[in-house]
């Protein structure tokens, strides 16, 4: 049995309307979830396929860190999909620095975060003091590098160029974006 902490304001999302999301995660990950809505602790007990059971804590953690349940459950569908969490506050000196760096990661009208998603194919969510990534290993690696560049103070233009290069590598030059 494993335990995952979920922020109070994300418990309702994890449970879903009438418990529908909770039941869906349990069914697809072949686990039993016991949610303590008082302290946000979620006990995860594998009752089926142990490999799916190993992915379940990441699904719960991803929902807890701001991902939509459908996006979090994509970890169960795609064989190599992975979830990574970057603690933004580890790269900041104080609250103002945190706000500034979060703002740089989000970008004007959310454009930087959006570009990270568009150019890598990964899902990216910024919630509280963390940035979460769900995707294939090479997509997650590309987002992680872009995030590190931004947190280290690189100009957005340099980060966008890096993401464009990664996009071309990942798609072998074939443009998969719908909105050219």
C-alpha positions as a LaTeX table, in Angstrom:
\begin{tabular}{lrrr}
\hline
Residue & $x$ (\AA) & $y$ (\AA) & $z$ (\AA) \\
\hline
Unk1 & 0.00 & 0.00 & 0.00 \\
Unk2 & 1.23 & 3.49 & $-0.89$ \\
Unk3 & 0.21 & 6.91 & 0.40 \\
Unk4 & 0.03 & 10.17 & $-1.57$ \\
Unk5 & $-0.78$ & 13.63 & $-0.21$ \\
Unk6 & $-3.26$ & 15.68 & $-2.24$ \\
Unk7 & $-3.88$ & 19.40 & $-1.58$ \\
Unk8 & $-7.25$ & 20.11 & 0.03 \\
Unk9 & $-8.56$ & 22.07 & $-2.98$ \\
Unk10 & $-7.85$ & 19.11 & $-5.31$ \\
Unk11 & $-9.64$ & 16.39 & $-3.29$ \\
Unk12 & $-12.97$ & 17.16 & $-4.99$ \\
Unk13 & $-11.36$ & 16.86 & $-8.43$ \\
Unk14 & $-9.81$ & 13.51 & $-7.48$ \\
Unk15 & $-13.14$ & 12.16 & $-6.23$ \\
Unk16 & $-15.21$ & 13.66 & $-9.05$ \\
Unk17 & $-18.96$ & 14.14 & $-9.21$ \\
Unk18 & $-20.59$ & 11.42 & $-7.15$ \\
Unk19 & $-17.22$ & 9.62 & $-6.91$ \\
Unk20 & $-17.06$ & 9.04 & $-10.67$ \\
Unk21 & $-13.38$ & 10.04 & $-11.13$ \\
Unk22 & $-12.29$ & 7.99 & $-8.13$ \\
Unk23 & $-14.10$ & 4.90 & $-9.47$ \\
Unk24 & $-12.64$ & 5.45 & $-12.95$ \\
Unk25 & $-9.07$ & 5.60 & $-11.58$ \\
Unk26 & $-9.72$ & 2.51 & $-9.45$ \\
Unk27 & $-11.13$ & 0.60 & $-12.43$ \\
Unk28 & $-8.44$ & 1.58 & $-14.94$ \\
Unk29 & $-5.45$ & 1.31 & $-12.56$ \\
Unk30 & $-6.84$ & $-1.81$ & $-10.82$ \\
Unk31 & $-6.43$ & $-0.27$ & $-7.36$ \\
Unk32 & $-8.49$ & 0.68 & $-4.31$ \\
Unk33 & $-8.24$ & 4.33 & $-3.26$ \\
Unk34 & $-9.02$ & 5.40 & 0.28 \\
Unk35 & $-9.23$ & 9.20 & 0.47 \\
Unk36 & $-9.01$ & 10.95 & 3.82 \\
Unk37 & $-10.55$ & 14.29 & 2.88 \\
Unk38 & $-9.61$ & 15.77 & 6.27 \\
Unk39 & $-5.84$ & 15.65 & 5.74 \\
Unk40 & $-5.60$ & 14.97 & 1.99 \\
Unk41 & $-3.98$ & 11.56 & 2.41 \\
Unk42 & $-4.81$ & 8.96 & $-0.24$ \\
Unk43 & $-4.03$ & 5.29 & 0.44 \\
Unk44 & $-3.48$ & 3.30 & $-2.76$ \\
Unk45 & $-3.84$ & $-0.47$ & $-2.62$ \\
Unk46 & $-3.13$ & $-2.52$ & $-5.76$ \\
Unk47 & $-5.83$ & $-5.16$ & $-6.37$ \\
Unk48 & $-5.02$ & $-6.20$ & $-9.94$ \\
Unk49 & $-2.20$ & $-5.76$ & $-12.43$ \\
Unk50 & 0.84 & $-4.76$ & $-10.32$ \\
Unk51 & 2.32 & $-2.69$ & $-13.18$ \\
Unk52 & $-0.84$ & $-0.55$ & $-13.37$ \\
Unk53 & $-0.79$ & $-0.40$ & $-9.57$ \\
Unk54 & 2.69 & 1.11 & $-9.71$ \\
Unk55 & 1.45 & 3.90 & $-12.01$ \\
Unk56 & $-1.59$ & 4.73 & $-9.84$ \\
Unk57 & 0.31 & 6.93 & $-7.31$ \\
Unk58 & 1.55 & 9.11 & $-10.20$ \\
Unk59 & $-2.03$ & 9.41 & $-11.51$ \\
Unk60 & $-3.23$ & 10.54 & $-8.05$ \\
Unk61 & $-0.21$ & 12.85 & $-7.62$ \\
Unk62 & $-0.81$ & 14.39 & $-11.07$ \\
Unk63 & $-4.47$ & 15.16 & $-10.26$ \\
Unk64 & $-3.29$ & 16.61 & $-6.95$ \\
Unk65 & $-0.82$ & 18.87 & $-8.74$ \\
Unk66 & $-3.40$ & 20.41 & $-11.08$ \\
Unk67 & $-3.80$ & 18.02 & $-14.03$ \\
Unk68 & $-7.27$ & 17.21 & $-15.31$ \\
Unk69 & $-8.14$ & 13.61 & $-14.39$ \\
Unk70 & $-8.25$ & 12.60 & $-18.10$ \\
Unk71 & $-4.72$ & 13.92 & $-18.62$ \\
Unk72 & $-3.48$ & 12.17 & $-15.47$ \\
Unk73 & $-5.08$ & 8.89 & $-16.58$ \\
Unk74 & $-3.18$ & 9.08 & $-19.88$ \\
Unk75 & $-0.30$ & 7.70 & $-17.78$ \\
Unk76 & $-2.22$ & 4.41 & $-17.75$ \\
Unk77 & $-2.85$ & 4.37 & $-21.51$ \\
Unk78 & 0.56 & 5.14 & $-22.98$ \\
Unk79 & 3.22 & 2.58 & $-22.24$ \\
Unk80 & 6.19 & 4.92 & $-21.76$ \\
Unk81 & 4.27 & 7.94 & $-20.43$ \\
Unk82 & 5.76 & 9.49 & $-17.34$ \\
Unk83 & 4.93 & 12.16 & $-14.78$ \\
Unk84 & 7.53 & 14.57 & $-13.47$ \\
Unk85 & 7.23 & 17.33 & $-10.93$ \\
Unk86 & 9.59 & 20.29 & $-10.77$ \\
Unk87 & 9.66 & 22.21 & $-7.48$ \\
Unk88 & 9.85 & 25.83 & $-8.63$ \\
Unk89 & 10.50 & 27.06 & $-5.09$ \\
Unk90 & 13.84 & 25.21 & $-5.04$ \\
Unk91 & 15.00 & 27.71 & $-7.66$ \\
Unk92 & 13.78 & 30.85 & $-5.88$ \\
Unk93 & 15.10 & 33.05 & $-3.08$ \\
Unk94 & 11.82 & 34.50 & $-1.76$ \\
Unk95 & 8.11 & 35.06 & $-2.52$ \\
Unk96 & 8.76 & 37.84 & $-5.03$ \\
Unk97 & 11.33 & 35.73 & $-6.86$ \\
Unk98 & 8.84 & 32.84 & $-6.86$ \\
Unk99 & 6.09 & 35.03 & $-8.35$ \\
Unk100 & 8.46 & 36.39 & $-11.00$ \\
Unk101 & 9.76 & 32.95 & $-12.04$ \\
Unk102 & 6.26 & 31.47 & $-12.11$ \\
Unk103 & 5.23 & 34.39 & $-14.31$ \\
Unk104 & 8.15 & 33.71 & $-16.66$ \\
Unk105 & 7.18 & 30.00 & $-16.87$ \\
Unk106 & 3.56 & 30.85 & $-17.62$ \\
Unk107 & 4.40 & 33.68 & $-20.00$ \\
Unk108 & 2.17 & 36.47 & $-21.23$ \\
Unk109 & $-1.41$ & 35.14 & $-21.44$ \\
Unk110 & $-0.05$ & 31.63 & $-20.77$ \\
Unk111 & 1.90 & 31.61 & $-24.04$ \\
Unk112 & 5.17 & 30.15 & $-22.71$ \\
Unk113 & 3.46 & 27.21 & $-21.01$ \\
Unk114 & 1.33 & 26.75 & $-24.14$ \\
Unk115 & 4.39 & 26.68 & $-26.41$ \\
Unk116 & 6.04 & 24.08 & $-24.17$ \\
Unk117 & 2.99 & 21.87 & $-24.74$ \\
Unk118 & 2.62 & 22.58 & $-28.46$ \\
Unk119 & 6.28 & 22.09 & $-29.35$ \\
Unk120 & 6.95 & 18.99 & $-27.21$ \\
Unk121 & 3.59 & 17.19 & $-27.15$ \\
Unk122 & 3.72 & 16.95 & $-23.34$ \\
Unk123 & 1.05 & 18.25 & $-20.96$ \\
Unk124 & 2.31 & 21.01 & $-18.65$ \\
Unk125 & 0.56 & 22.35 & $-15.54$ \\
Unk126 & 1.77 & 25.02 & $-13.14$ \\
Unk127 & 0.08 & 24.72 & $-9.74$ \\
Unk128 & 1.20 & 26.31 & $-6.49$ \\
Unk129 & 4.99 & 26.02 & $-6.30$ \\
Unk130 & 5.30 & 23.16 & $-8.79$ \\
Unk131 & 5.37 & 22.56 & $-12.52$ \\
Unk132 & 4.07 & 19.15 & $-13.60$ \\
Unk133 & 4.82 & 17.40 & $-16.88$ \\
Unk134 & 3.11 & 14.36 & $-18.40$ \\
Unk135 & 4.47 & 12.89 & $-21.62$ \\
Unk136 & 6.86 & 10.50 & $-23.27$ \\
Unk137 & 10.42 & 10.52 & $-21.83$ \\
Unk138 & 11.90 & 12.68 & $-24.62$ \\
Unk139 & 8.98 & 15.16 & $-24.36$ \\
Unk140 & 9.37 & 15.42 & $-20.58$ \\
Unk141 & 13.14 & 15.90 & $-20.98$ \\
Unk142 & 12.60 & 18.75 & $-23.49$ \\
Unk143 & 10.15 & 20.54 & $-21.16$ \\
Unk144 & 12.47 & 20.00 & $-18.17$ \\
Unk145 & 15.38 & 21.60 & $-20.07$ \\
Unk146 & 13.21 & 24.55 & $-21.18$ \\
Unk147 & 12.00 & 25.06 & $-17.58$ \\
Unk148 & 15.57 & 24.96 & $-16.26$ \\
Unk149 & 16.60 & 27.52 & $-18.89$ \\
Unk150 & 13.78 & 29.87 & $-17.85$ \\
Unk151 & 14.47 & 29.39 & $-14.13$ \\
Unk152 & 18.16 & 30.13 & $-14.79$ \\
Unk153 & 17.15 & 33.43 & $-16.43$ \\
Unk154 & 17.54 & 32.60 & $-20.13$ \\
Unk155 & 15.69 & 34.98 & $-22.48$ \\
Unk156 & 12.36 & 33.59 & $-23.71$ \\
Unk157 & 13.57 & 33.82 & $-27.32$ \\
Unk158 & 16.44 & 31.40 & $-26.59$ \\
Unk159 & 14.03 & 29.00 & $-24.87$ \\
Unk160 & 11.58 & 29.16 & $-27.79$ \\
Unk161 & 14.44 & 28.44 & $-30.23$ \\
Unk162 & 15.46 & 25.45 & $-28.13$ \\
Unk163 & 11.84 & 24.20 & $-28.10$ \\
Unk164 & 11.58 & 24.65 & $-31.89$ \\
Unk165 & 14.76 & 22.58 & $-32.38$ \\
Unk166 & 13.43 & 19.89 & $-30.01$ \\
Unk167 & 10.10 & 19.93 & $-31.85$ \\
Unk168 & 11.91 & 19.30 & $-35.14$ \\
Unk169 & 13.93 & 16.47 & $-33.57$ \\
Unk170 & 10.86 & 14.89 & $-31.97$ \\
Unk171 & 8.80 & 15.08 & $-35.15$ \\
Unk172 & 11.76 & 14.51 & $-37.52$ \\
Unk173 & 10.88 & 17.78 & $-39.21$ \\
Unk174 & 7.26 & 16.79 & $-39.72$ \\
Unk175 & 5.00 & 19.51 & $-38.32$ \\
Unk176 & 2.30 & 17.94 & $-36.16$ \\
Unk177 & 0.77 & 21.19 & $-34.95$ \\
Unk178 & $-2.76$ & 21.79 & $-36.17$ \\
Unk179 & $-2.62$ & 25.60 & $-36.09$ \\
Unk180 & 0.31 & 26.46 & $-38.35$ \\
\hline
\end{tabular}
